[in-house]
mmCIF file of C-alpha atoms in Angstrom:
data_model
loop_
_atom_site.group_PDB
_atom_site.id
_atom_site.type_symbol
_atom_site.label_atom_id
_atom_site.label_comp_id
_atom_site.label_asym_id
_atom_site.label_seq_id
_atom_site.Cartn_x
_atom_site.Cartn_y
_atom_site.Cartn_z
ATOM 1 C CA UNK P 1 9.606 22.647 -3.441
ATOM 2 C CA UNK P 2 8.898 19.724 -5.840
ATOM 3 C CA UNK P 3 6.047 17.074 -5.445
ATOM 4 C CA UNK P 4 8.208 14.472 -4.106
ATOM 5 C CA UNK P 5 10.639 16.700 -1.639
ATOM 6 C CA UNK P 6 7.338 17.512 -0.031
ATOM 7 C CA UNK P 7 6.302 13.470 0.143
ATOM 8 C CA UNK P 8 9.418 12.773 1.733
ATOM 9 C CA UNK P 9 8.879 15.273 4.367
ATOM 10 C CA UNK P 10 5.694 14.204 4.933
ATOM 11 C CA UNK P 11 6.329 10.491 5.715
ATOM 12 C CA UNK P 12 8.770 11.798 8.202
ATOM 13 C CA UNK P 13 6.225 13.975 9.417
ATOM 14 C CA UNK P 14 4.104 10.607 9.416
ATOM 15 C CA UNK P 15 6.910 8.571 10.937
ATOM 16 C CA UNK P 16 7.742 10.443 13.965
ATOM 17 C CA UNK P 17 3.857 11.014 14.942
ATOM 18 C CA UNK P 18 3.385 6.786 14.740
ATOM 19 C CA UNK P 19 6.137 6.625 16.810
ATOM 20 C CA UNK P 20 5.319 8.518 19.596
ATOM 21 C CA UNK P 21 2.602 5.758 20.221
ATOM 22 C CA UNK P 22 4.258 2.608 18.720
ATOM 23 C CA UNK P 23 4.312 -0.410 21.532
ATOM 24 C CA UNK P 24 2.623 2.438 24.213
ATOM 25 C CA UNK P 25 -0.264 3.727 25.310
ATOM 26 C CA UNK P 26 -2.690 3.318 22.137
ATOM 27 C CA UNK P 27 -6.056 4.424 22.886
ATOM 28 C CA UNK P 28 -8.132 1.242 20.490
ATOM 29 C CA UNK P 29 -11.459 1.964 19.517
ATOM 30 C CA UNK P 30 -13.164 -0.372 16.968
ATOM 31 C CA UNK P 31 -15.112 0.821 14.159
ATOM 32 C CA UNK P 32 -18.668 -0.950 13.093
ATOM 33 C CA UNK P 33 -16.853 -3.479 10.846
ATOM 34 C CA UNK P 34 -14.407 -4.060 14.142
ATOM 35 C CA UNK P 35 -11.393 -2.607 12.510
ATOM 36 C CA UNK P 36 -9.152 -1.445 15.188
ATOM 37 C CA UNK P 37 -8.259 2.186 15.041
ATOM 38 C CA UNK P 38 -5.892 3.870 17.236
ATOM 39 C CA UNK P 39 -5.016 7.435 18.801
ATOM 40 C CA UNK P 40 -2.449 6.970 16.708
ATOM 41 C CA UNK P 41 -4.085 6.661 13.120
ATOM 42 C CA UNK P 42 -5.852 9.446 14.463
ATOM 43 C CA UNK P 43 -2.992 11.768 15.108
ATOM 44 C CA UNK P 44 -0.889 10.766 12.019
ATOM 45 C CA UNK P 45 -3.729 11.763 9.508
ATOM 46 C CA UNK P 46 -4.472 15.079 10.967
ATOM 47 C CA UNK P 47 -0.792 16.013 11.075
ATOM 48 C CA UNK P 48 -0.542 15.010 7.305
ATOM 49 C CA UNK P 49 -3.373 17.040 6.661
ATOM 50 C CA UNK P 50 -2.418 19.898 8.604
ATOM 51 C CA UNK P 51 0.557 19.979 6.121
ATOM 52 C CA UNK P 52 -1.315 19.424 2.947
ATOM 53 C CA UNK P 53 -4.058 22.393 3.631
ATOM 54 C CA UNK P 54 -0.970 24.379 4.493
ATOM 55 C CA UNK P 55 1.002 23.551 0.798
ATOM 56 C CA UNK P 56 -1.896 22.343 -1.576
ATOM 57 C CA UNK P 57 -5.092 24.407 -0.204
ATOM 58 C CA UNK P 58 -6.920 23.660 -3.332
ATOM 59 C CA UNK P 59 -6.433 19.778 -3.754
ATOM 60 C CA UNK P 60 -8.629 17.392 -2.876
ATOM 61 C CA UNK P 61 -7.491 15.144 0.081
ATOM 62 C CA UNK P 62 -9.039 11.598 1.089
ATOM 63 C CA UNK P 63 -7.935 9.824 4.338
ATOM 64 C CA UNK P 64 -9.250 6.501 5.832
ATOM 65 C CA UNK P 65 -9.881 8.164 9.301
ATOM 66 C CA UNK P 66 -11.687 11.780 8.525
ATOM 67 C CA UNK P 67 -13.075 11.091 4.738
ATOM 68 C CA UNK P 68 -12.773 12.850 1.763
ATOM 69 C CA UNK P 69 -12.292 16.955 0.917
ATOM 70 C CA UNK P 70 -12.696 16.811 -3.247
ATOM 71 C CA UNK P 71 -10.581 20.007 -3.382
ATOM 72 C CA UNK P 72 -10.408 21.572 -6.868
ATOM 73 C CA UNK P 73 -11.528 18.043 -8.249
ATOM 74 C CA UNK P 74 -8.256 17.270 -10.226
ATOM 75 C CA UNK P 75 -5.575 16.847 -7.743
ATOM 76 C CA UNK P 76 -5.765 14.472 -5.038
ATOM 77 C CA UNK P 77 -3.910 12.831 -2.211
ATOM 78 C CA UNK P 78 -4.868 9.396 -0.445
ATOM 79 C CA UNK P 79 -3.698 8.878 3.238
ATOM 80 C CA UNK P 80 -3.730 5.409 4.844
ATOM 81 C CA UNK P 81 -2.077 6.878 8.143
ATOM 82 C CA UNK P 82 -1.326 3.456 9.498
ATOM 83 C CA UNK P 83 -1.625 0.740 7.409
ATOM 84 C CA UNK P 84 -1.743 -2.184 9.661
ATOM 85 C CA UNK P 85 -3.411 -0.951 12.593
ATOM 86 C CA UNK P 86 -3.779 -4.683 13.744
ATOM 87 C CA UNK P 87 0.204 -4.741 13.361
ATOM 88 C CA UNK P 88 0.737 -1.678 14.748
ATOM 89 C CA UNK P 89 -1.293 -2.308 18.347
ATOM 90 C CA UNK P 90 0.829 -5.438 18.724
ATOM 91 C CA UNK P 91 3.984 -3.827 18.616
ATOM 92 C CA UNK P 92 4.721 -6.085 15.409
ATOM 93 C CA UNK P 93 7.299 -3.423 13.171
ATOM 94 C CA UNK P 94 5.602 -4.065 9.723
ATOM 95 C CA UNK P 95 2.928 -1.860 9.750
ATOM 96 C CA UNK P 96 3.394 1.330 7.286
ATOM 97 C CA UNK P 97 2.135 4.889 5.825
ATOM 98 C CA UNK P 98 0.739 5.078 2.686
ATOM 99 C CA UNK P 99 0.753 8.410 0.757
ATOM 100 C CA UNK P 100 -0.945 8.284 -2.879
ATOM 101 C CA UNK P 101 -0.960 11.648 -4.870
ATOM 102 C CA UNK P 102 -3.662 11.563 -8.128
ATOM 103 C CA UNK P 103 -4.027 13.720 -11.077
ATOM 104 C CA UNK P 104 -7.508 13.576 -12.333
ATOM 105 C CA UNK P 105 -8.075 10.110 -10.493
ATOM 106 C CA UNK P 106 -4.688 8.682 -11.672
ATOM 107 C CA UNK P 107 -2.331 8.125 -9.643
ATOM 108 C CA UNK P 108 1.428 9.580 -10.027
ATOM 109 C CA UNK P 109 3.348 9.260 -7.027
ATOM 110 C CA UNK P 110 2.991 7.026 -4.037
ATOM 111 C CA UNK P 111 4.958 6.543 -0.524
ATOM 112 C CA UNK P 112 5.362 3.689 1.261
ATOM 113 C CA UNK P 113 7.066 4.709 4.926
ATOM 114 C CA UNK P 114 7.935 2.101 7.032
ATOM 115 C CA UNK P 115 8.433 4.201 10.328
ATOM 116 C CA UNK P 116 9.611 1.323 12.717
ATOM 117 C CA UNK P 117 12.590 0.279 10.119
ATOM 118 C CA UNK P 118 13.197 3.950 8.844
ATOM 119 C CA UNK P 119 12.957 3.238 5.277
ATOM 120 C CA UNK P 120 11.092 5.215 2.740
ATOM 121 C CA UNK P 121 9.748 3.843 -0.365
ATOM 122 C CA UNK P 122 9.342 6.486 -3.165
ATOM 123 C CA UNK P 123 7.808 6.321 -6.516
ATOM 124 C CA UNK P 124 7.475 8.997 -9.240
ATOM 125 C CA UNK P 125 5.924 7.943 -12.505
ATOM 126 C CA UNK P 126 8.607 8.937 -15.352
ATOM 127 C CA UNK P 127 11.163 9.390 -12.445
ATOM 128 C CA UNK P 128 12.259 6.255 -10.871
ATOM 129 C CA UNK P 129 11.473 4.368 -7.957
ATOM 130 C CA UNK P 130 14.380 5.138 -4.612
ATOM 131 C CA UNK P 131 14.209 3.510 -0.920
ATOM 132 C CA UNK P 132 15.926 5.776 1.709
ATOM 133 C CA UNK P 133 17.176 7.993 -1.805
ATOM 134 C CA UNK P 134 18.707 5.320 -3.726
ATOM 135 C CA UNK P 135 17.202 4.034 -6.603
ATOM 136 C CA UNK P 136 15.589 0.740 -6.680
ATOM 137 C CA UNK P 137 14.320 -1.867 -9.399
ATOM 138 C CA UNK P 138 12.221 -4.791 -9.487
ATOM 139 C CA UNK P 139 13.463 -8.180 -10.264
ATOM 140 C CA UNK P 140 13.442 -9.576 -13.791
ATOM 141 C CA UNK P 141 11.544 -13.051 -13.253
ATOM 142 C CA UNK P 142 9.386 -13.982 -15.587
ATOM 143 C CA UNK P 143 7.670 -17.595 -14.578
ATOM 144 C CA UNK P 144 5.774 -17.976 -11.220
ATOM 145 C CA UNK P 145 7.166 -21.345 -11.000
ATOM 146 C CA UNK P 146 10.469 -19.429 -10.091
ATOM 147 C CA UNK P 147 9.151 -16.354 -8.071
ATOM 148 C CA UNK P 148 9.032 -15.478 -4.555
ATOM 149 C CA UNK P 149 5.122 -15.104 -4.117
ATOM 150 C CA UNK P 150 3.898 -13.565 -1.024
ATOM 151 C CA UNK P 151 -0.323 -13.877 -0.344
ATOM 152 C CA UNK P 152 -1.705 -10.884 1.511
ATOM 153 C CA UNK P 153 -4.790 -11.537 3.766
ATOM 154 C CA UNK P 154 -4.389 -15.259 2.968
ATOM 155 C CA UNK P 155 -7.036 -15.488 5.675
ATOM 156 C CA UNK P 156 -10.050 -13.904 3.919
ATOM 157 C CA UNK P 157 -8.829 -15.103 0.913
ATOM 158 C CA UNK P 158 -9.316 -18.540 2.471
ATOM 159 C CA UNK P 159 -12.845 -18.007 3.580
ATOM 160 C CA UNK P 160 -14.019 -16.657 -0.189
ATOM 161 C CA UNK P 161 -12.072 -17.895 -2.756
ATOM 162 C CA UNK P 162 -10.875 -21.305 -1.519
ATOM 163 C CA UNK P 163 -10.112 -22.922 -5.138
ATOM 164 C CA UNK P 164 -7.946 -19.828 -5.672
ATOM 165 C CA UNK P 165 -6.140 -20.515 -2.234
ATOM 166 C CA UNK P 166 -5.234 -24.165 -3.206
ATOM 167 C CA UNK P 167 -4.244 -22.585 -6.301
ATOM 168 C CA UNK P 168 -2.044 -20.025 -4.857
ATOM 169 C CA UNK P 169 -0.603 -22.333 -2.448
ATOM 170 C CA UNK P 170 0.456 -24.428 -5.354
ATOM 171 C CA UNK P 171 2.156 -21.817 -7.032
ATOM 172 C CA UNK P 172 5.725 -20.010 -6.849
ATOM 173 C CA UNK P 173 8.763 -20.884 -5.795
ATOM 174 C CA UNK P 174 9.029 -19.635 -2.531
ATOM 175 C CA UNK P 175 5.370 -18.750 -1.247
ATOM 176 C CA UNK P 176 4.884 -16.787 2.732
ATOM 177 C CA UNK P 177 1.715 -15.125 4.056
ATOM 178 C CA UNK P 178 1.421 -11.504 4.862
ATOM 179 C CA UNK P 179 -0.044 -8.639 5.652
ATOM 180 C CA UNK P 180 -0.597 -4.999 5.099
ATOM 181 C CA UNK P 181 1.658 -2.884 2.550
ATOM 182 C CA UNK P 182 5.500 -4.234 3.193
ATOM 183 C CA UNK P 183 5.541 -6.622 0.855
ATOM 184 C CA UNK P 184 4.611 -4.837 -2.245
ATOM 185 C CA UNK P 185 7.689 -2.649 -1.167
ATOM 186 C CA UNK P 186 9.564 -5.259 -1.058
ATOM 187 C CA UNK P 187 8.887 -6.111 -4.611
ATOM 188 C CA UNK P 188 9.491 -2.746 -5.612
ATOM 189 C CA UNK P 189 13.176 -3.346 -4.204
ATOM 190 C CA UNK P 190 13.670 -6.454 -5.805
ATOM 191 C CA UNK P 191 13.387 -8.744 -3.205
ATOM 192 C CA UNK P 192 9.653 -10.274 -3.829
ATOM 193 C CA UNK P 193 8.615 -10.957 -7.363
ATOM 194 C CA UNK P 194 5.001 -11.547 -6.630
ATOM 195 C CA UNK P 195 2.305 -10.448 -4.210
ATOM 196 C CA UNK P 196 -1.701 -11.535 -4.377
ATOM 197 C CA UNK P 197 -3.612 -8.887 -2.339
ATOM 198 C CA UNK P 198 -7.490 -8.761 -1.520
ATOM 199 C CA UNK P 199 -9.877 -6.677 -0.039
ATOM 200 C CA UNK P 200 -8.375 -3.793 0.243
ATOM 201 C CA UNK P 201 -9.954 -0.393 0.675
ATOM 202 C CA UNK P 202 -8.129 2.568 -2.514
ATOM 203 C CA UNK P 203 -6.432 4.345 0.602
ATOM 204 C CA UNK P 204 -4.281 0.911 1.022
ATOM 205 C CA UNK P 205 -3.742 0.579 -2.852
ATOM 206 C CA UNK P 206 -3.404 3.953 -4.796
ATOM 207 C CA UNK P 207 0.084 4.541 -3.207
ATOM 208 C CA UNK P 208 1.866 1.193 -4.026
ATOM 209 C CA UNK P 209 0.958 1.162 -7.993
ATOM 210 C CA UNK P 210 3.047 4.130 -9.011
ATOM 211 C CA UNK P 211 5.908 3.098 -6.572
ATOM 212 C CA UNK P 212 5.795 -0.593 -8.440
ATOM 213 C CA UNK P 213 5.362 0.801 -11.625
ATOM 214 C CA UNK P 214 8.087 3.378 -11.121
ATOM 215 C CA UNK P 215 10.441 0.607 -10.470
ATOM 216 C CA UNK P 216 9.432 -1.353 -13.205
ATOM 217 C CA UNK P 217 6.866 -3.783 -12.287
ATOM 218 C CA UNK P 218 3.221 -4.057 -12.583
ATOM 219 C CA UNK P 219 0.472 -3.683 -10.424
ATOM 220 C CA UNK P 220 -3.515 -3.622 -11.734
ATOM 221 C CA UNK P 221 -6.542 -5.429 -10.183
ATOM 222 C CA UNK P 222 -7.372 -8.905 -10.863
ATOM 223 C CA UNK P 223 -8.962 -8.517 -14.167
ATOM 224 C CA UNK P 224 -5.725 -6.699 -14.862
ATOM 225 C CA UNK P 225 -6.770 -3.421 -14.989
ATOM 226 C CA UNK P 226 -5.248 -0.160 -13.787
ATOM 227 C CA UNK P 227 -6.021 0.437 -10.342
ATOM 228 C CA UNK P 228 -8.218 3.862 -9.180
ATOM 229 C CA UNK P 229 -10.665 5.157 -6.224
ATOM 230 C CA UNK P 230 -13.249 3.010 -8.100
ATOM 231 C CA UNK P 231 -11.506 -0.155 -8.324
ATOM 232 C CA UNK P 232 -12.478 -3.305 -6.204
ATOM 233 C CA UNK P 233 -9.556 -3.485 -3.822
ATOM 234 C CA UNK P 234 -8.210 -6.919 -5.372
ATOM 235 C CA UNK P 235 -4.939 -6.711 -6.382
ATOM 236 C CA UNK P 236 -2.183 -8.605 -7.891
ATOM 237 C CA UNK P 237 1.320 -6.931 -8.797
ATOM 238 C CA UNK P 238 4.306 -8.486 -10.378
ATOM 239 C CA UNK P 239 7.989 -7.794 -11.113
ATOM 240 C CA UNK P 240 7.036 -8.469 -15.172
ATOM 241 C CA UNK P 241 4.189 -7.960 -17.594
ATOM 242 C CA UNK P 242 4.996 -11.563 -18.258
ATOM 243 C CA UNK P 243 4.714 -12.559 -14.570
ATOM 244 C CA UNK P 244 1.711 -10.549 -14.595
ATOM 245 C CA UNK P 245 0.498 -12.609 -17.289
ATOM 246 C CA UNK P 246 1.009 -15.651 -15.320
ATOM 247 C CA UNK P 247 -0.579 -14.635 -11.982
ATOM 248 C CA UNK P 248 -3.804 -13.259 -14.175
ATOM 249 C CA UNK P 249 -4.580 -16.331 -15.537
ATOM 250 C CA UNK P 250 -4.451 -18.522 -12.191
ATOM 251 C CA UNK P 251 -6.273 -15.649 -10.755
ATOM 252 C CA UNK P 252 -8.934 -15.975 -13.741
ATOM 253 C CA UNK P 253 -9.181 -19.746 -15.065
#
C-alpha cells in the first residue's frame, strides 16, 4: 500500500475516533501551561499509533499527547491528534488532524483532516496536492494589497509583537482572525492567499508545509526558512514566492 493510501486511511481512522466525542462527554484535563486536552486527543493519538507500529514498526513516531519514539532515526511521522482542542471542547467544527510524515527531518507528506466537515487535505511533495481526491491549487496572487490574509492566534500575537499587529491589520485585502490549522488548508485550495501563524509547537506545523507546497504555495518560518522539528513555530505561508516576499518583509522591517 503506498505512503499516501495509508494517510488517507489514517485520517479516517482519526476522524471517526474525534467524533465519537465531538460536542459530548469530553473528559478536559489541563496541562501545566493550561492547554486543554481531552479524552479525545487522547484516544485519537493512540489509535493512530496503534496503526503506525502495526505498518511502519521501525519509524520513528512523535505525537503531542505521548512524546516521541525516534524509530530507526530517518523516517518519521508527527501527530497533532486534535488540533484545536479549545475548538474542539466548544463544539466549534474547525478544529482538525494533523498528520506530518519526515524523511531524515524533512518533511514529505502532510494531512490536514477536518473530521466535522469530512474533508481531507492531502499533500505529496512531487505529487500534487487533492482535498476529498481531487486535486487542488493555490491561488496566483502576487501583492498583499490584493490577498485574502487570515492572522492565526491574533491574540498572542497582540500581546508580543504589537507593531507587527498594527502592521498586519493594515495589510491585505480582505484580513479575518483565526485559529488552529483550517486556514492554511484553505490556502492550499485556493481560497486564502495568505496566513500569519505564531507560536506554534512542529506537531501543528510539519503537516501543512508539504500540503502548501504540494499545491504550489509557500510556507517557511518568518525568517523565511524551511520549516523542521527545530524550527521556532512562527510561520508565514503564501500562495506565491512573490507574496512570500511581501509578507517577509512586513514580518522583518
Amino acid at each position: 500500500m503506498a505512503l499516501d493510501t495509508h494517510a488517507k486511511a489514517i485520517s479516517e481512522l482519526a476522524s471517526q475516533a474525534a467524533m465519537q466525542y465531538f460536542r459530548g462527554t469530553l473528559g478536559i484535563e489541563f496541562k501545566q501551561d493550561q492547554s486543554p486536552v481531552t479524552q479525545a486527543d487522547k484516544d485519537v493519538e493512540a489509535k493512530v499509533r496503534s496503526y503506525l507500529n502495526r505498518y511502519f514498526p521501525d519509524h520513528g513516531v512523535f505525537g503531542e499527547e505521548e512524546g516521541q519514539d525516534t524509530g530507526d532515526g530517518r523516517h518519521m511521522w508527527v501527530i497533532d491528534p486534535i488540533d484545536g482542542t479549545r475548538s474542539f471542547l466548544s463544539g466549534h467544527p474547525l478544529f482538525g488532524f494533523l498528520l506530518a510524515y519526515l524523511v531524515d527531518g524533512h518533511p514529505q507528506l502532510g494531512v490536514v483532516g477536518m473530521p466535522a466537515l469530512n474533508e481531507t487535505f492531502l499533500g505529496v511533495l512531487g505529487k500534487g496536492a487533492s482535498l476529498n481526491g481531487q486535486p487542488i491549487h493555490v491561488s496566483d496572487k502576487s501583492h498583499l494589497d490584493q490577498a485574502i490574509l487570515y492572522v492565526n492566534e491574533g491574540d498572542k500575537l497582540y500581546s508580543d509583537h504589537p507593531d507587527l499587529f498594527n502592521r498586519l491589520m493594515q495589510s491585505g485585502q480582505t484580513r479575518r482572525f483565526a485559529y488552529d490549522c483550517y486556514p492554511h488548508a484553505l490556502l492550499a485550495a485556493g481560497h486564502v492567499d495568505a496566513v500569519v501563524d505564531y507560536d506554534l509547537q512542529p506537531y501543528d506545523f510539519l503537516a501543512l508545509s508539504p500540503l502548501i507546497e504540494s499545491a504550489g504555495g509557500v510556507m517557511t518560518d518568518w525568517q523565511g526558512r524551511p520549516l523542521e522539528l527545530s524550527s521556532n513555530g512562527a510561520v508565514v505561508s503564501a500562495a506565491t514566492p512573490a507574496l512570500h516576499a511581501e509578507l517577509l518583509e512586513l514580518l522583518n522591517p
